[in-house]
Amino acid sequence: MSSNSAASRKVLTKDEARALIDRDRRSFIKKVIGGVFAGSLLMVLEAGSGELPPAQLPGVRGREYGFADHRFAFVVDINRCIGCGSCCVADKREYNVPDHAYRTWIERYLIAEDGEVFVDSPDGGLHGFKPRTDIDKPIRDGFFVPKLCNMCKDAPCVQVCPVGATFKTPDGFVLIDYERCVGCAYCVQACPYAVRYIHPVLHTADKCTWCYHRVRRGLLPACVNACPTKARKFGDLNDPDSEISKILRSPEIITVLKKEMGTAPNLYYLGARQEVM
Amino acid sequence: MTELIGYVFPNEHHVHWSFMIVLYPYITGLIAGAFIMSSLYHVFNVKALRPVSKFSLVFAFAFWTCCTLPLLNHLGHPERALNMLITPSPTSAMAGFGYIYGSYGILLIMELLLVYRKTLVELYQRSSGALKKVYWLLTLGVPHVTPESEEADKKAIKFLAAIGIPWACFLHGYVGFIFGGVKAVHWWFTPLMPVVFLLSACVSGIAGIILLYILIMKYRGEEPDAACLKSCVKYLWGFFILDLTMELLDVGIHAYLRVEHWHIVEGLLNGPLHTSFWIMQLGVFSLIPFLLLAWMSLADVKPRLLQLSAAVVSVMILIQVILMRWNVVIGGQLISKSGRGYSAFHLEFLGKEGLLAGMIIMALPLVILYFLSKILPLWHSSSEAEA
Amino acid sequence: MSKGPKTHLKRMGLVVLGVVALVVVGKLLFTPGGFGRYGHYRPGAIDDEVQRPLVHETDASCDSCHEWDASFHKKGKHKVVSCEFCHGPGGRHVKDGKVVGHLEVQKGGEINRLCLRCHDGHVRARPQGGKVIKTVLYPNHLEKQAVETDHLCNQCHLVHAPLEYINAAKKMFPMVKEGENVQ
């Protein structure tokens, strides 16, 4: 992406850029689009190079990362999810997830007066939800359920991986070694939550990682960062002040998915109706 | 060939274990079954099976050489397949396969070299040049036999065959466990799975031997040994009774216990699998062979009729077993983990894991068998004394 | 060398032992370094995952350059909506303090689609009561405001602070509130 012809490159300091943007934002943009600043894509702004945005998770940055210091957990509040799909969009961009593969997705549940349950998830909710017109029954309850990796304490995928390419880190994340995975898909079969898939380009298993690379930089997972309603919450249980700690210690009814599988997820749900699978 | 029904999770639109993974347990089953056939003679001294005892062994070996092909074709990274041997995970039901399969191959080769030792020595003496070197190697540098060495060989063969039986059972029961140990797939998750796999393995192995025995003999213009055929048929019947009992028990337990998951399994069997399970696997291809086998085993059937019906029954049973593999492997994956629907599967013809690739993989062992038969005579020559 | 009746059997045993030794050596040789330090896996895989480049930043990363837009965003109702959701990830826009790519800016009908993705009241499964999200029915909402239904949402709502203009208008013309209220 960087320039190969110095002539077409316009170097601006950050202050200059800001002054420009502030002085005449629209005409500036128009000039840029109109090519007045030829090759604006190559425009280089000095200063502020590559620093991280301010930390979102306390206690991760500025010291050596101790595996034992953190116990991360994820809470999904079903009563707050509006089904906008911001999380899915963020996730797809963060990992360049191929089409028809889903690290995370949203399901729409509509429960009719007579108890019939209608579930759908068009493109995993990536493009949001259109109104459903195919149900002509009165609906008594409706809600969205975001799904992602459960980060099981006793993960079946880790158990069945024949080569140790799916593993649990000491701080409780289930990750994949893309260099050793043979792509046998046994983990895909073993996951009760269907969060795994075979990556069509890498030809290895792949799944949600709770954005381990962001967490280790003190940032929230991309989907949590993108969620406009705080339906997705992420935090450290070892930090008694985190929202996660407070929720999981509150008298709220907290459930996990498919408890009977004995997987002991680290992903908890608030407000999950019994129909949620 | 099934259609999508109800709601399935977004990642479940694709069935990951395709036709190749149907073939893989099918081939290991043939190996295990054929080996057990030959061991019936070598260990349990079932004299009637002597005519097919050598053939069974070569048959098992030919299929053994091709057993990993469907797996390698299926893997996302076949070039990393050896990771299974380098870092096998002690907790994985799949990790042991490499070692079990490998050691089983060593055992097969050892037994073959001993069973064919006399032949190899003769071949060494007759050949010259590079080929002679090869035979020298195959006789382990001792290209002569004495009565004492033959006696030692017989004991060694018996020993190898004896450990080979549990090992073959292990090999295939283990393959069943790979499926039976997946708690997330309710159609697989049963302790009966290894048993069902093992028994169907024996059944398919015996059927394969019978069919090829009859065909090859006919091709050579000879008559298959009537007594041998009759006992093969009886063994087939016996194993088939056990196999069918276990298959029915498996469904029966699911159906009778009626736990939560039965309803989704029921929907599978009565929906997408209706034809391939009830009508084909348990109907046509079980009932007819079962009745025919009973008749062939109990009645005094004329040799020619026996040959014909044995061939027909063997073909049907070979189909029954592959149907069973299909219904287990593909069927299990059709069930959505959402509990609310069934995924779709379409077998392609030309694809990487398509029907054609499968047919080639299934034909390859037969080609290998043909070439092996050029070196290792499959049948006892009439002059050979009974061992 | 004398060849007894069992010489070949012994050799066979030796060959098998040789194969076993080969497997053991191969296994030791090819096992990645450090394997098993934390568990049955390559510890380097954790580092690989940590090294994964950031694609999304946070809203705070846009402040320094887009002060003007950010200032509205911060004080409006949309402060909870991530800039990067509407515009695309910062990692594709700015790298090491350098602008490396354009982000998308919705125009025309795209804007309505964007807004309705979150605010469409026809989608039934949304939380009710307006505590989490206030929804509108399209095009009723526009009809209620007595405008053509081809109006774009951003003609009345500042996208970065959707009530900015409306509140300002309300202050100026308190009657707007009564006559053209929506629900």
mmCIF file with all atom_site columns, N, CA and C in Angstrom, chain C residues 104-132:
data_model
loop_
_atom_site.group_PDB
_atom_site.id
_atom_site.type_symbol
_atom_site.label_atom_id
_atom_site.label_alt_id
_atom_site.label_comp_id
_atom_site.label_asym_id
_atom_site.label_entity_id
_atom_site.label_seq_id
_atom_site.pdbx_PDB_ins_code
_atom_site.Cartn_x
_atom_site.Cartn_y
_atom_site.Cartn_z
_atom_site.occupancy
_atom_site.B_iso_or_equiv
_atom_site.pdbx_formal_charge
_atom_site.auth_seq_id
_atom_site.auth_comp_id
_atom_site.auth_asym_id
_atom_site.auth_atom_id
_atom_site.pdbx_PDB_model_num
ATOM 1  N N  . GLU C 1 104 ? -15.836 3.622  4.534  1.00 0.00 ? 104 GLU C N  1
ATOM 2  C CA . GLU C 1 104 ? -17.067 3.867  3.795  1.00 0.00 ? 104 GLU C CA 1
ATOM 3  C C  . GLU C 1 104 ? -17.910 4.923  4.522  1.00 0.00 ? 104 GLU C C  1
ATOM 4  N N  . VAL C 1 105 ? -18.592 5.731  3.738  1.00 0.00 ? 105 VAL C N  1
ATOM 5  C CA . VAL C 1 105 ? -19.547 6.705  4.264  1.00 0.00 ? 105 VAL C CA 1
ATOM 6  C C  . VAL C 1 105 ? -20.845 6.470  3.515  1.00 0.00 ? 105 VAL C C  1
ATOM 7  N N  . GLN C 1 106 ? -21.874 6.057  4.255  1.00 0.00 ? 106 GLN C N  1
ATOM 8  C CA . GLN C 1 106 ? -23.127 5.713  3.578  1.00 0.00 ? 106 GLN C CA 1
ATOM 9  C C  . GLN C 1 106 ? -23.765 6.940  2.961  1.00 0.00 ? 106 GLN C C  1
ATOM 10 N N  . LYS C 1 107 ? -24.404 6.693  1.843  1.00 0.00 ? 107 LYS C N  1
ATOM 11 C CA . LYS C 1 107 ? -25.087 7.770  1.133  1.00 0.00 ? 107 LYS C CA 1
ATOM 12 C C  . LYS C 1 107 ? -26.490 7.301  0.791  1.00 0.00 ? 107 LYS C C  1
ATOM 13 N N  . GLY C 1 108 ? -27.391 8.264  0.643  1.00 0.00 ? 108 GLY C N  1
ATOM 14 C CA . GLY C 1 108 ? -28.730 7.968  0.132  1.00 0.00 ? 108 GLY C CA 1
ATOM 15 C C  . GLY C 1 108 ? -29.435 6.850  0.878  1.00 0.00 ? 108 GLY C C  1
ATOM 16 N N  . GLY C 1 109 ? -29.978 5.925  0.108  1.00 0.00 ? 109 GLY C N  1
ATOM 17 C CA . GLY C 1 109 ? -30.756 4.820  0.669  1.00 0.00 ? 109 GLY C CA 1
ATOM 18 C C  . GLY C 1 109 ? -29.976 3.972  1.657  1.00 0.00 ? 109 GLY C C  1
ATOM 19 N N  . GLU C 1 110 ? -28.669 3.928  1.487  1.00 0.00 ? 110 GLU C N  1
ATOM 20 C CA . GLU C 1 110 ? -27.839 3.150  2.417  1.00 0.00 ? 110 GLU C CA 1
ATOM 21 C C  . GLU C 1 110 ? -28.019 3.650  3.843  1.00 0.00 ? 110 GLU C C  1
ATOM 22 N N  . ILE C 1 111 ? -28.216 4.974  3.969  1.00 0.00 ? 111 ILE C N  1
ATOM 23 C CA . ILE C 1 111 ? -28.343 5.545  5.306  1.00 0.00 ? 111 ILE C CA 1
ATOM 24 C C  . ILE C 1 111 ? -29.606 5.020  5.973  1.00 0.00 ? 111 ILE C C  1
ATOM 25 N N  . ASN C 1 112 ? -30.717 5.029  5.210  1.00 0.00 ? 112 ASN C N  1
ATOM 26 C CA . ASN C 1 112 ? -31.953 4.510  5.788  1.00 0.00 ? 112 ASN C CA 1
ATOM 27 C C  . ASN C 1 112 ? -31.803 3.044  6.182  1.00 0.00 ? 112 ASN C C  1
ATOM 28 N N  . ARG C 1 113 ? -31.163 2.300  5.326  1.00 0.00 ? 113 ARG C N  1
ATOM 29 C CA . ARG C 1 113 ? -30.997 0.874  5.629  1.00 0.00 ? 113 ARG C CA 1
ATOM 30 C C  . ARG C 1 113 ? -30.165 0.696  6.896  1.00 0.00 ? 113 ARG C C  1
ATOM 31 N N  . LEU C 1 114 ? -29.145 1.531  7.000  1.00 0.00 ? 114 LEU C N  1
ATOM 32 C CA . LEU C 1 114 ? -28.287 1.452  8.182  1.00 0.00 ? 114 LEU C CA 1
ATOM 33 C C  . LEU C 1 114 ? -29.100 1.739  9.442  1.00 0.00 ? 114 LEU C C  1
ATOM 34 N N  . CYS C 1 115 ? -29.896 2.789  9.417  1.00 0.00 ? 115 CYS C N  1
ATOM 35 C CA . CYS C 1 115 ? -30.637 3.167  10.619 1.00 0.00 ? 115 CYS C CA 1
ATOM 36 C C  . CYS C 1 115 ? -31.674 2.103  10.966 1.00 0.00 ? 115 CYS C C  1
ATOM 37 N N  . LEU C 1 116 ? -32.354 1.609  9.931  1.00 0.00 ? 116 LEU C N  1
ATOM 38 C CA . LEU C 1 116 ? -33.439 0.669  10.195 1.00 0.00 ? 116 LEU C CA 1
ATOM 39 C C  . LEU C 1 116 ? -32.921 -0.688 10.681 1.00 0.00 ? 116 LEU C C  1
ATOM 40 N N  . ARG C 1 117 ? -31.705 -0.947 10.388 1.00 0.00 ? 117 ARG C N  1
ATOM 41 C CA . ARG C 1 117 ? -31.101 -2.179 10.880 1.00 0.00 ? 117 ARG C CA 1
ATOM 42 C C  . ARG C 1 117 ? -31.265 -2.282 12.401 1.00 0.00 ? 117 ARG C C  1
ATOM 43 N N  . CYS C 1 118 ? -31.183 -1.137 13.065 1.00 0.00 ? 118 CYS C N  1
ATOM 44 C CA . CYS C 1 118 ? -31.317 -1.137 14.518 1.00 0.00 ? 118 CYS C CA 1
ATOM 45 C C  . CYS C 1 118 ? -32.673 -0.623 14.980 1.00 0.00 ? 118 CYS C C  1
ATOM 46 N N  . HIS C 1 119 ? -33.325 0.209  14.162 1.00 0.00 ? 119 HIS C N  1
ATOM 47 C CA . HIS C 1 119 ? -34.503 0.910  14.664 1.00 0.00 ? 119 HIS C CA 1
ATOM 48 C C  . HIS C 1 119 ? -35.806 0.450  14.041 1.00 0.00 ? 119 HIS C C  1
ATOM 49 N N  . ASP C 1 120 ? -35.766 -0.556 13.176 1.00 0.00 ? 120 ASP C N  1
ATOM 50 C CA . ASP C 1 120 ? -36.984 -0.976 12.485 1.00 0.00 ? 120 ASP C CA 1
ATOM 51 C C  . ASP C 1 120 ? -37.944 -1.663 13.467 1.00 0.00 ? 120 ASP C C  1
ATOM 52 N N  . GLY C 1 121 ? -39.098 -1.027 13.671 1.00 0.00 ? 121 GLY C N  1
ATOM 53 C CA . GLY C 1 121 ? -40.080 -1.577 14.607 1.00 0.00 ? 121 GLY C CA 1
ATOM 54 C C  . GLY C 1 121 ? -40.845 -2.764 14.064 1.00 0.00 ? 121 GLY C C  1
ATOM 55 N N  . HIS C 1 122 ? -40.680 -3.054 12.772 1.00 0.00 ? 122 HIS C N  1
ATOM 56 C CA . HIS C 1 122 ? -41.384 -4.211 12.213 1.00 0.00 ? 122 HIS C CA 1
ATOM 57 C C  . HIS C 1 122 ? -40.731 -5.517 12.620 1.00 0.00 ? 122 HIS C C  1
ATOM 58 N N  . VAL C 1 123 ? -39.483 -5.436 13.002 1.00 0.00 ? 123 VAL C N  1
ATOM 59 C CA . VAL C 1 123 ? -38.782 -6.657 13.422 1.00 0.00 ? 123 VAL C CA 1
ATOM 60 C C  . VAL C 1 123 ? -39.218 -6.974 14.844 1.00 0.00 ? 123 VAL C C  1
ATOM 61 N N  . ARG C 1 124 ? -39.898 -8.102 14.985 1.00 0.00 ? 124 ARG C N  1
ATOM 62 C CA . ARG C 1 124 ? -40.633 -8.316 16.223 1.00 0.00 ? 124 ARG C CA 1
ATOM 63 C C  . ARG C 1 124 ? -39.799 -8.726 17.436 1.00 0.00 ? 124 ARG C C  1
ATOM 64 N N  . ALA C 1 125 ? -38.678 -9.355 17.207 1.00 0.00 ? 125 ALA C N  1
ATOM 65 C CA . ALA C 1 125 ? -37.992 -9.942 18.359 1.00 0.00 ? 125 ALA C CA 1
ATOM 66 C C  . ALA C 1 125 ? -37.237 -8.919 19.214 1.00 0.00 ? 125 ALA C C  1
ATOM 67 N N  . ARG C 1 126 ? -37.290 -7.643 18.847 1.00 0.00 ? 126 ARG C N  1
ATOM 68 C CA . ARG C 1 126 ? -36.516 -6.649 19.605 1.00 0.00 ? 126 ARG C CA 1
ATOM 69 C C  . ARG C 1 126 ? -37.096 -6.440 20.995 1.00 0.00 ? 126 ARG C C  1
ATOM 70 N N  . PRO C 1 127 ? -36.235 -6.059 21.944 1.00 0.00 ? 127 PRO C N  1
ATOM 71 C CA . PRO C 1 127 ? -36.725 -5.790 23.293 1.00 0.00 ? 127 PRO C CA 1
ATOM 72 C C  . PRO C 1 127 ? -37.808 -4.710 23.250 1.00 0.00 ? 127 PRO C C  1
ATOM 73 N N  . GLN C 1 128 ? -38.856 -4.924 23.984 1.00 0.00 ? 128 GLN C N  1
ATOM 74 C CA . GLN C 1 128 ? -39.981 -3.992 23.956 1.00 0.00 ? 128 GLN C CA 1
ATOM 75 C C  . GLN C 1 128 ? -39.812 -2.906 25.021 1.00 0.00 ? 128 GLN C C  1
ATOM 76 N N  . GLY C 1 129 ? -40.611 -1.837 24.904 1.00 0.00 ? 129 GLY C N  1
ATOM 77 C CA . GLY C 1 129 ? -40.652 -0.825 25.947 1.00 0.00 ? 129 GLY C CA 1
ATOM 78 C C  . GLY C 1 129 ? -39.739 0.355  25.717 1.00 0.00 ? 129 GLY C C  1
ATOM 79 N N  . GLY C 1 130 ? -38.854 0.260  24.724 1.00 0.00 ? 130 GLY C N  1
ATOM 80 C CA . GLY C 1 130 ? -38.026 1.402  24.379 1.00 0.00 ? 130 GLY C CA 1
ATOM 81 C C  . GLY C 1 130 ? -36.890 1.685  25.348 1.00 0.00 ? 130 GLY C C  1
ATOM 82 N N  . LYS C 1 131 ? -36.684 0.796  26.292 1.00 0.00 ? 131 LYS C N  1
ATOM 83 C CA . LYS C 1 131 ? -35.594 1.061  27.240 1.00 0.00 ? 131 LYS C CA 1
ATOM 84 C C  . LYS C 1 131 ? -34.253 0.778  26.607 1.00 0.00 ? 131 LYS C C  1
ATOM 85 N N  . VAL C 1 132 ? -34.223 -0.265 25.817 1.00 0.00 ? 132 VAL C N  1
ATOM 86 C CA . VAL C 1 132 ? -32.962 -0.622 25.190 1.00 0.00 ? 132 VAL C CA 1
ATOM 87 C C  . VAL C 1 132 ? -32.824 0.099  23.854 1.00 0.00 ? 132 VAL C C  1
#
